[in-house]
CSV table of C-alpha atoms in Angstrom, one decimal:
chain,number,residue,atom,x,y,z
V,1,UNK,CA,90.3,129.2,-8.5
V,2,UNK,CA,89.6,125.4,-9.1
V,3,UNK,CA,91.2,124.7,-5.8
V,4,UNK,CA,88.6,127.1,-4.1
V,5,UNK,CA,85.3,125.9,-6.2
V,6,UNK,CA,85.5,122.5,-5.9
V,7,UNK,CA,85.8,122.1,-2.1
V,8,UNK,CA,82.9,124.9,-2.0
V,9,UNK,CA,81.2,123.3,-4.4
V,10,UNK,CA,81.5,119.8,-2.7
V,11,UNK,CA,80.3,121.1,1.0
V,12,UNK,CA,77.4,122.9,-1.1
V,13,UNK,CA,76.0,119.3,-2.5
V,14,UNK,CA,76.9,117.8,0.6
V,15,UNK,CA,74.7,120.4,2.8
V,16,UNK,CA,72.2,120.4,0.1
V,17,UNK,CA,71.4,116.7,0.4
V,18,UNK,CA,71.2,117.0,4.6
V,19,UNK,CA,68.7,119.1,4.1
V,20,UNK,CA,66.9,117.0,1.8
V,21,UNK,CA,67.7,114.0,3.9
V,22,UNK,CA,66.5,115.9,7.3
V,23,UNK,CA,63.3,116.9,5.2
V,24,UNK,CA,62.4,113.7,4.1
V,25,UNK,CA,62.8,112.2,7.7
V,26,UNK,CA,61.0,115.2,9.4
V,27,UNK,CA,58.2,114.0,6.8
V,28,UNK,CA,58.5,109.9,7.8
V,29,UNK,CA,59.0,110.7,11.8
V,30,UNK,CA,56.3,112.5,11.6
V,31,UNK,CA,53.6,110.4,9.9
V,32,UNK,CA,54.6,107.5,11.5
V,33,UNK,CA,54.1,108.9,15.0
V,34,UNK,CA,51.3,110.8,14.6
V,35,UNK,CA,49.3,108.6,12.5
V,36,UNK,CA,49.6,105.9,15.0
V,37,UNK,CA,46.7,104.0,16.5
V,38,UNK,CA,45.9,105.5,19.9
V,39,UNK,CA,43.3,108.2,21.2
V,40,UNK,CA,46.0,111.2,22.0
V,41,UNK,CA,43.9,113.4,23.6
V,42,UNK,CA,42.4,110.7,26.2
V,43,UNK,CA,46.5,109.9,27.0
V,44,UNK,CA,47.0,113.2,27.3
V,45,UNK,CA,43.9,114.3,29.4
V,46,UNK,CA,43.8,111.4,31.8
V,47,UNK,CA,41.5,108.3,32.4
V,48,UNK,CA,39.1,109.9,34.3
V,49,UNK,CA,38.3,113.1,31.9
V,50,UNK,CA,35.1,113.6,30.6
V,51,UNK,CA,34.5,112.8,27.1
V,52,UNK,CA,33.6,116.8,26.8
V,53,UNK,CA,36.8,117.4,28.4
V,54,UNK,CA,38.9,115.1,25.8
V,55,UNK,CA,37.4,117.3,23.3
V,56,UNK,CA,38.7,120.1,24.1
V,57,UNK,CA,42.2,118.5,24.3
V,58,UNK,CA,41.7,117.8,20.8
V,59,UNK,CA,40.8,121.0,19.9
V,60,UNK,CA,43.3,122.6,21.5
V,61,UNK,CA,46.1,120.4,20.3
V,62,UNK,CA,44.8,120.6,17.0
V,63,UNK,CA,44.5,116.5,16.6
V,64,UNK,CA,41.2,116.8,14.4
V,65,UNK,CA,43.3,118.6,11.5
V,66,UNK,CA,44.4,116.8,8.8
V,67,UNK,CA,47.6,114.7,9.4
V,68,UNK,CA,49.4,117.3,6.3
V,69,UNK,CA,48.1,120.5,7.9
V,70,UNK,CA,49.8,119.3,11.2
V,71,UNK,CA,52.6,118.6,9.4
V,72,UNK,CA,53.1,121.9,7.5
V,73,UNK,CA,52.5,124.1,10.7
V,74,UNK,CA,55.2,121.8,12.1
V,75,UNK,CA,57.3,122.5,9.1
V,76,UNK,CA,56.6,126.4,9.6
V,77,UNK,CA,57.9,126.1,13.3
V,78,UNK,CA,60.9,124.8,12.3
V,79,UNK,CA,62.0,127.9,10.1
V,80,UNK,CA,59.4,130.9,11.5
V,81,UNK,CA,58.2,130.1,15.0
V,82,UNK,CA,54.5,128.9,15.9
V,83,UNK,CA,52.3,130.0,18.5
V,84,UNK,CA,50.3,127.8,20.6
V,85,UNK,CA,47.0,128.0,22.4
V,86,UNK,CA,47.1,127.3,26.1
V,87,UNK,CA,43.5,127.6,27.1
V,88,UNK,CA,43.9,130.9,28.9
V,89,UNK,CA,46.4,132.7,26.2
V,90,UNK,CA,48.6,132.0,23.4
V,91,UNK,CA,52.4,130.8,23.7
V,92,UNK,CA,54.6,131.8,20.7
V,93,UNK,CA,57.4,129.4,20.4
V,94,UNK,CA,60.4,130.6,18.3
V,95,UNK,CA,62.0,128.8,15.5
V,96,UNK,CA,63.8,126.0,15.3
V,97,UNK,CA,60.4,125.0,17.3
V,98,UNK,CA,59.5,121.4,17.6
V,99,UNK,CA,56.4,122.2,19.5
V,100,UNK,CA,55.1,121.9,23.0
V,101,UNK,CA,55.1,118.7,25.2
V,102,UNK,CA,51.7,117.2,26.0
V,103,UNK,CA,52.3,116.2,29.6
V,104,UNK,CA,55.0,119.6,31.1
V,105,UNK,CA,53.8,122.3,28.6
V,106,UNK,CA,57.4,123.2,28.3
V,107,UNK,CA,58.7,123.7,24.6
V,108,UNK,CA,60.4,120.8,22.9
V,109,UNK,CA,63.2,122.9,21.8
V,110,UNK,CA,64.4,124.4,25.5
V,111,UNK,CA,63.7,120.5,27.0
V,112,UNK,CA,66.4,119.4,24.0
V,113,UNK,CA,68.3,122.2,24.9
V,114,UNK,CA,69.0,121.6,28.6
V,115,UNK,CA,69.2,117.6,28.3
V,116,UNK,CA,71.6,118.0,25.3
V,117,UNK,CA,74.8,119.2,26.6
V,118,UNK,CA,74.4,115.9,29.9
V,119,UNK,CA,74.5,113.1,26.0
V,120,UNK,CA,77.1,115.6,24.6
V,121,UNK,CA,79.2,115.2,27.1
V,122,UNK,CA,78.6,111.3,27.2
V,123,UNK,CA,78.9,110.9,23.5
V,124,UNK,CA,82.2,112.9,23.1
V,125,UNK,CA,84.1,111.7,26.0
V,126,UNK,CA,83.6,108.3,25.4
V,127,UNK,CA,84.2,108.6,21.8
V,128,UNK,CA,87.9,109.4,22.9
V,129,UNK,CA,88.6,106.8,24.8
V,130,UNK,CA,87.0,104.1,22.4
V,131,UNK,CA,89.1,105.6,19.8
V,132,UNK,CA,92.2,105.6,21.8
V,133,UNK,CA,92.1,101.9,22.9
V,134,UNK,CA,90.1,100.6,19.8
V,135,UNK,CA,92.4,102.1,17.2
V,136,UNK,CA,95.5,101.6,19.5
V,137,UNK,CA,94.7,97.2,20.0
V,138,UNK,CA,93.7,97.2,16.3
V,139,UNK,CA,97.0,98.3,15.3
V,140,UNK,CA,98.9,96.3,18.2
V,141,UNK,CA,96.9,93.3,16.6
V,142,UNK,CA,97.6,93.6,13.2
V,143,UNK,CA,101.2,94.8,14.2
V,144,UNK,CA,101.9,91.3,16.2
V,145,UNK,CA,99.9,88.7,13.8
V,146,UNK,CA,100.5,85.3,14.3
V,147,UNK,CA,101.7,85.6,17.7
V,148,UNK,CA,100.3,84.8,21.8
V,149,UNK,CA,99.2,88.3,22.1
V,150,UNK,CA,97.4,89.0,18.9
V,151,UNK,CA,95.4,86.0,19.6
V,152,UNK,CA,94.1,87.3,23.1
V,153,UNK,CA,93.4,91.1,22.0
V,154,UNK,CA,91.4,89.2,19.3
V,155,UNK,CA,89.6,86.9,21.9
V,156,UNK,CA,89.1,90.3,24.2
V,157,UNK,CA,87.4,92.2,21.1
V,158,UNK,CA,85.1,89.1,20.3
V,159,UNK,CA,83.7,89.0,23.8
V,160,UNK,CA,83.7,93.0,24.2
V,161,UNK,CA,82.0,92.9,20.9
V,162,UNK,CA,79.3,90.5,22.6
V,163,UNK,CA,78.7,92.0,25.4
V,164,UNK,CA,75.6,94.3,26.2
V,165,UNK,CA,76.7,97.8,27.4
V,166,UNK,CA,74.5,97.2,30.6
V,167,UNK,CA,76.1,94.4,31.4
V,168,UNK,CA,79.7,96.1,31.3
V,169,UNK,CA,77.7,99.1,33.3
V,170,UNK,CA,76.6,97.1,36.0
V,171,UNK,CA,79.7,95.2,36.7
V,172,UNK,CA,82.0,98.3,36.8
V,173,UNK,CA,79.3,100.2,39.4
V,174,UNK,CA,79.6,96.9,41.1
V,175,UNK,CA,83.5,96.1,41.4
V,176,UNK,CA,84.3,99.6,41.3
V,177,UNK,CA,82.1,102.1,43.1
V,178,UNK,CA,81.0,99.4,45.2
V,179,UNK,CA,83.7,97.0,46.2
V,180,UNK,CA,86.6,99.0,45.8
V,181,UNK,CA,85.3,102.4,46.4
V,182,UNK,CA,87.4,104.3,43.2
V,183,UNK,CA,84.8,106.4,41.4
V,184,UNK,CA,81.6,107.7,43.5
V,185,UNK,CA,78.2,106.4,41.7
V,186,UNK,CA,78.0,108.4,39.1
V,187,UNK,CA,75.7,111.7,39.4
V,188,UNK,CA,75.7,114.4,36.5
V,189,UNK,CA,78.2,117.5,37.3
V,190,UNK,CA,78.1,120.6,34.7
V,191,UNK,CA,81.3,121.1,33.1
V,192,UNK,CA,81.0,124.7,33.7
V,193,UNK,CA,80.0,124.4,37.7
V,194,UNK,CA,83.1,122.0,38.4
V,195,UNK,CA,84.7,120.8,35.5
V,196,UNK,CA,87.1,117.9,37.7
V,197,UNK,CA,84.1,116.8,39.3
V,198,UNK,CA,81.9,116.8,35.8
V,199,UNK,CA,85.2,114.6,34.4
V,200,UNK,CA,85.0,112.3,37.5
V,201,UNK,CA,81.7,111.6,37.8
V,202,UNK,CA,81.1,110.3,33.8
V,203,UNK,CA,84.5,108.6,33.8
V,204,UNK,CA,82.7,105.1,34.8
V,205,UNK,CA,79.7,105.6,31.9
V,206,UNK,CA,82.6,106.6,29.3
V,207,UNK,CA,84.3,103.4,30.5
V,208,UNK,CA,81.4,101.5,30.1
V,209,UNK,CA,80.6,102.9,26.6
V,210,UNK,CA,83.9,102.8,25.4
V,211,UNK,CA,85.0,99.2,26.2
V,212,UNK,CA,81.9,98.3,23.9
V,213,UNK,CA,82.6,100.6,21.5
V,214,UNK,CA,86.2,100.1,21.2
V,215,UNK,CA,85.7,96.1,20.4
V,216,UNK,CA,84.1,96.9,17.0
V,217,UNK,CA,87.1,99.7,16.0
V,218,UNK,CA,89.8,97.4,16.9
V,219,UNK,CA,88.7,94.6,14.8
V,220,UNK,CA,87.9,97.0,11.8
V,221,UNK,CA,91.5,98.7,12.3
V,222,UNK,CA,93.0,95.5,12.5
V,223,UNK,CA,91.0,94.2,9.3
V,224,UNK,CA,91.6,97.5,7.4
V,225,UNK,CA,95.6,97.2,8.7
V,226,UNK,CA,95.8,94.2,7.4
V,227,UNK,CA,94.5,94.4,4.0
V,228,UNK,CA,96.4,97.2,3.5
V,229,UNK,CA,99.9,95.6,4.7
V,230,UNK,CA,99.1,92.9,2.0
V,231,UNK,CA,99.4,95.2,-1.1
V,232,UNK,CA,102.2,95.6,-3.2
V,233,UNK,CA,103.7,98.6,-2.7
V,234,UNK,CA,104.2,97.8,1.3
V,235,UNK,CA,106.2,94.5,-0.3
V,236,UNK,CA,107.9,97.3,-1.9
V,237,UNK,CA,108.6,99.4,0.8
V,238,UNK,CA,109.7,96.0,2.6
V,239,UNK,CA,112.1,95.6,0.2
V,240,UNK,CA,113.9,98.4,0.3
V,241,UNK,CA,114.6,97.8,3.8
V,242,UNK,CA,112.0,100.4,4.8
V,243,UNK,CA,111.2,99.7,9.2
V,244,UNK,CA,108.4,97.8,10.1
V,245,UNK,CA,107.2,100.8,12.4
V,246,UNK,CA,107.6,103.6,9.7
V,247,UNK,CA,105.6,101.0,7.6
V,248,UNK,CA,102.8,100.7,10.3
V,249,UNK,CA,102.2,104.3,11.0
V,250,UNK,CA,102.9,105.9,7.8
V,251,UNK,CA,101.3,103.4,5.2
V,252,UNK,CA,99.0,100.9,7.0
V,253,UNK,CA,97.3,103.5,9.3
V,254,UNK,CA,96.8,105.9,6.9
V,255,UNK,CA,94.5,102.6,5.3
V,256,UNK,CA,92.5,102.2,7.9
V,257,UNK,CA,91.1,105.8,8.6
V,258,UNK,CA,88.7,105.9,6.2
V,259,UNK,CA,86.3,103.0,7.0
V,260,UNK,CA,87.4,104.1,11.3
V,261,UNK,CA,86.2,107.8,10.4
V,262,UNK,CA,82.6,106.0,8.8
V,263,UNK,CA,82.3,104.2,11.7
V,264,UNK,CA,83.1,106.9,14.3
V,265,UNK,CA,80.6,109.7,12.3
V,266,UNK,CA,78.0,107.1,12.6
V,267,UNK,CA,78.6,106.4,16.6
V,268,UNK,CA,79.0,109.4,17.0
V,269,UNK,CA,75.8,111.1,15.8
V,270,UNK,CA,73.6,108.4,17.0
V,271,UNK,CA,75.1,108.9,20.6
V,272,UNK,CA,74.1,112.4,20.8
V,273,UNK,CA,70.5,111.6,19.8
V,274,UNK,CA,70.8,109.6,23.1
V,275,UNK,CA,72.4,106.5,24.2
V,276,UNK,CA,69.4,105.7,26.0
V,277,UNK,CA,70.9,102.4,28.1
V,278,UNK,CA,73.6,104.1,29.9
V,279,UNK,CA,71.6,106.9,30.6
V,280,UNK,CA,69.0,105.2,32.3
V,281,UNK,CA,71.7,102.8,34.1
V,282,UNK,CA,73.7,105.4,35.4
V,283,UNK,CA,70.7,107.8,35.8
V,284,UNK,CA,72.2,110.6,33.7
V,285,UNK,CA,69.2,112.9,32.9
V,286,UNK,CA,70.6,112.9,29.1
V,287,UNK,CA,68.5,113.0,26.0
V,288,UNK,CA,68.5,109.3,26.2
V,289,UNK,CA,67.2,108.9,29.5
V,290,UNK,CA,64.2,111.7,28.2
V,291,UNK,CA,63.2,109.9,25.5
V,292,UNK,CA,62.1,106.9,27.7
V,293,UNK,CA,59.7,108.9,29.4
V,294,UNK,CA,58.7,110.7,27.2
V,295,UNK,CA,57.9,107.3,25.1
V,296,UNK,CA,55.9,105.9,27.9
V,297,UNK,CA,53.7,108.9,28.5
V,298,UNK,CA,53.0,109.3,24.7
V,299,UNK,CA,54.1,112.4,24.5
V,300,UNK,CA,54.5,112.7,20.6
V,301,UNK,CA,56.0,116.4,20.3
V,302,UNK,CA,58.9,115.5,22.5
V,303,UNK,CA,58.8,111.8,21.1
V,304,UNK,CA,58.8,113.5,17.4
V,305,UNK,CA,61.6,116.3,18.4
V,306,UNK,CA,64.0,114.2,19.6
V,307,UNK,CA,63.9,111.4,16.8
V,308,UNK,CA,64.4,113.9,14.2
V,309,UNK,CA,67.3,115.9,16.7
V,310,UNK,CA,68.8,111.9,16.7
V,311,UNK,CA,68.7,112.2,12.6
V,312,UNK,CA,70.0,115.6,12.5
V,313,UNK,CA,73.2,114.5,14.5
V,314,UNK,CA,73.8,111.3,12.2
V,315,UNK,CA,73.3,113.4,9.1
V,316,UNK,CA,75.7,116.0,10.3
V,317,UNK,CA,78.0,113.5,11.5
V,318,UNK,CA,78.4,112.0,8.3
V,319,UNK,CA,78.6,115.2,6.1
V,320,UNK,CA,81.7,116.0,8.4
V,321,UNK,CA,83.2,112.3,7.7
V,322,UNK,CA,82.7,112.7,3.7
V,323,UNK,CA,84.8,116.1,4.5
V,324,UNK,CA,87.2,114.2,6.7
V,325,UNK,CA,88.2,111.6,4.3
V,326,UNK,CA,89.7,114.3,2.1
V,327,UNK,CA,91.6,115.5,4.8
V,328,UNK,CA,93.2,112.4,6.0
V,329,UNK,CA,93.4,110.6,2.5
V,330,UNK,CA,94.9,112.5,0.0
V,331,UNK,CA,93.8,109.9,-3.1
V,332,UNK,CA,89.9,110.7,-1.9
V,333,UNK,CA,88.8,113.1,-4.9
V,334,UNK,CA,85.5,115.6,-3.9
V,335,UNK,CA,83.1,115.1,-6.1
């Protein structure tokens, strides 16, 4: 029975405070957006609308309510659904809504919905690879310390660590789709149209992504390696003539998941509220690459949605790293 409650009773707290946490930022996102300087309804109407006719953009977007009304009709879209004036009729828009875009009239939710799976496939892709050759170098590093080749995976990780992700982008579209012709530019496949072609056509952005990436988890496995190869009971384990491998994958490994699993929840969950650079360099029509234009035309409901999608991802994330550590560390207690 206490084997059963607790872990219920930990996932309870933990879902508890995401909602809490998502409430809260729902509540910051959007004050901060909408109570912003800036005439809405003249961005939204155009330059050359009447006066007359940017009043009836207010009115029908609701801007001359008060800033906590807005917000609790927002709030009532997210659980029940809203329905929306469009001049000529009403538009209901079923929960989770995050309302209706100023400048396509299409609901926030469905635009979300169709860019989400083009950063899903972004995020999780290249989340494999970075883990593969982050946690793989950290390891080799701490594994061969002291020695030529620890020294140049460190120097590699330094400069991969300081280099901006366009920069790797545009040098791999250059040297490989260009000069030696490997990969085709990259253009977005649906992993249910053509599933070889939807791997082949986001291997260079996953590249790109995880050679940044994988910089900061090879020094923090190498770090956490380390540390843990300098306590006592690996001297132990030393002296009892225990292997040097066994030591490495069973012990020191098992040291550096927790701090790789932080990282990875947090990478991970901001990635799938868009990695806006590779998008827009590779031109993948990603939640990223939306948020842009969606900044530029002011348009706050898509601006607002996807902001607080981005926070619902690294909230999630995390939740599922606190139930992670228990899994891959044994002395973690859930409390």
């Amino acid at each position: 029975m206490t084997a059963f409650t607790r872990p219920a009773g930990f996932l309870l707290r933990r879902l508890t405070g995401a909602l809490v946490t998502l409430l809260a930022l729902s509540a910051i996102i959007y004050g901060v957006f909408y109570a912003a300087p800036g005439d809405v309804a003249q961005i939204t109407c155009g330059p050359r609308c009447s006066p007359a006719q940017v009043q009836q953009v207010a009115e029908q977007l609701r801007l001359d309510d008060p800033l906590y009304a807005r917000y609790w009709e927002f709030l009532q879209g997210l659980f029940v659904g809203h329905d929306y004036s469009t001049g000529t009729g009403t538009e209901h828009c079923g929960a989770p809504c995050l309302g209706i875009s100023y400048q396509s009239d299409q609901q926030v939710t469905a635009l979300i919905v169709t860019k989400l799976p083009v950063t899903a496939s972004l995020a999780l892709g290249a989340m494999v690879m970075w883990l593969i050759l982050g946690v793989g170098t950290g390891v080799l590093s701490a594994w061969r310390r002291g020695r030529v080749s620890e020294r140049v995976l460190t120097a590699l990780t330094l400069a991969g660590t300081a280099t901006p992700v366009f920069v790797i982008g545009l040098l791999l579209m250059i040297l490989v789709c260009g000069r030696l012709q490997w990969l085709p530019f990259p253009q977005y496949v649906a992993l249910g149209d053509d599933p070889p072609q939807w791997a082949w056509n986001l291997l260079l952005p996953w590249l790109s992504l995880a050679l940044i990436e994988a910089a900061k988890y090879a020094r923090l496995t190498r770090s956490s390696m380390l540390e843990t190869l300098a306590d006592d009971h690996v001297r132990t384990f030393r002296a009892y003539g225990v292997g040097e491998r066994s030591i490495i994958g069973r012990h020191a490994l098992r040291g550096a998941v927790a701090p790789v699993i932080a990282l990875t929840a947090n990478d991970v969950g901001s990635m799938f509220g868009g990695a806006v650079l590779t998008e827009t360099l590779f031109g993948l029509p990603g939640i990223g690459r939306e948020l842009v234009h969606a900044v530029k035309a002011v348009d706050l409901p898509v601006v607002v949605g996807m902001v607080l999608v981005t926070g619902f991802f690294v909230v999630f994330a995390n939740a599922v790293a606190d139930v992670l550590y228990a899994v891959a560390d044994r002395r973690v207690v859930l409390s």
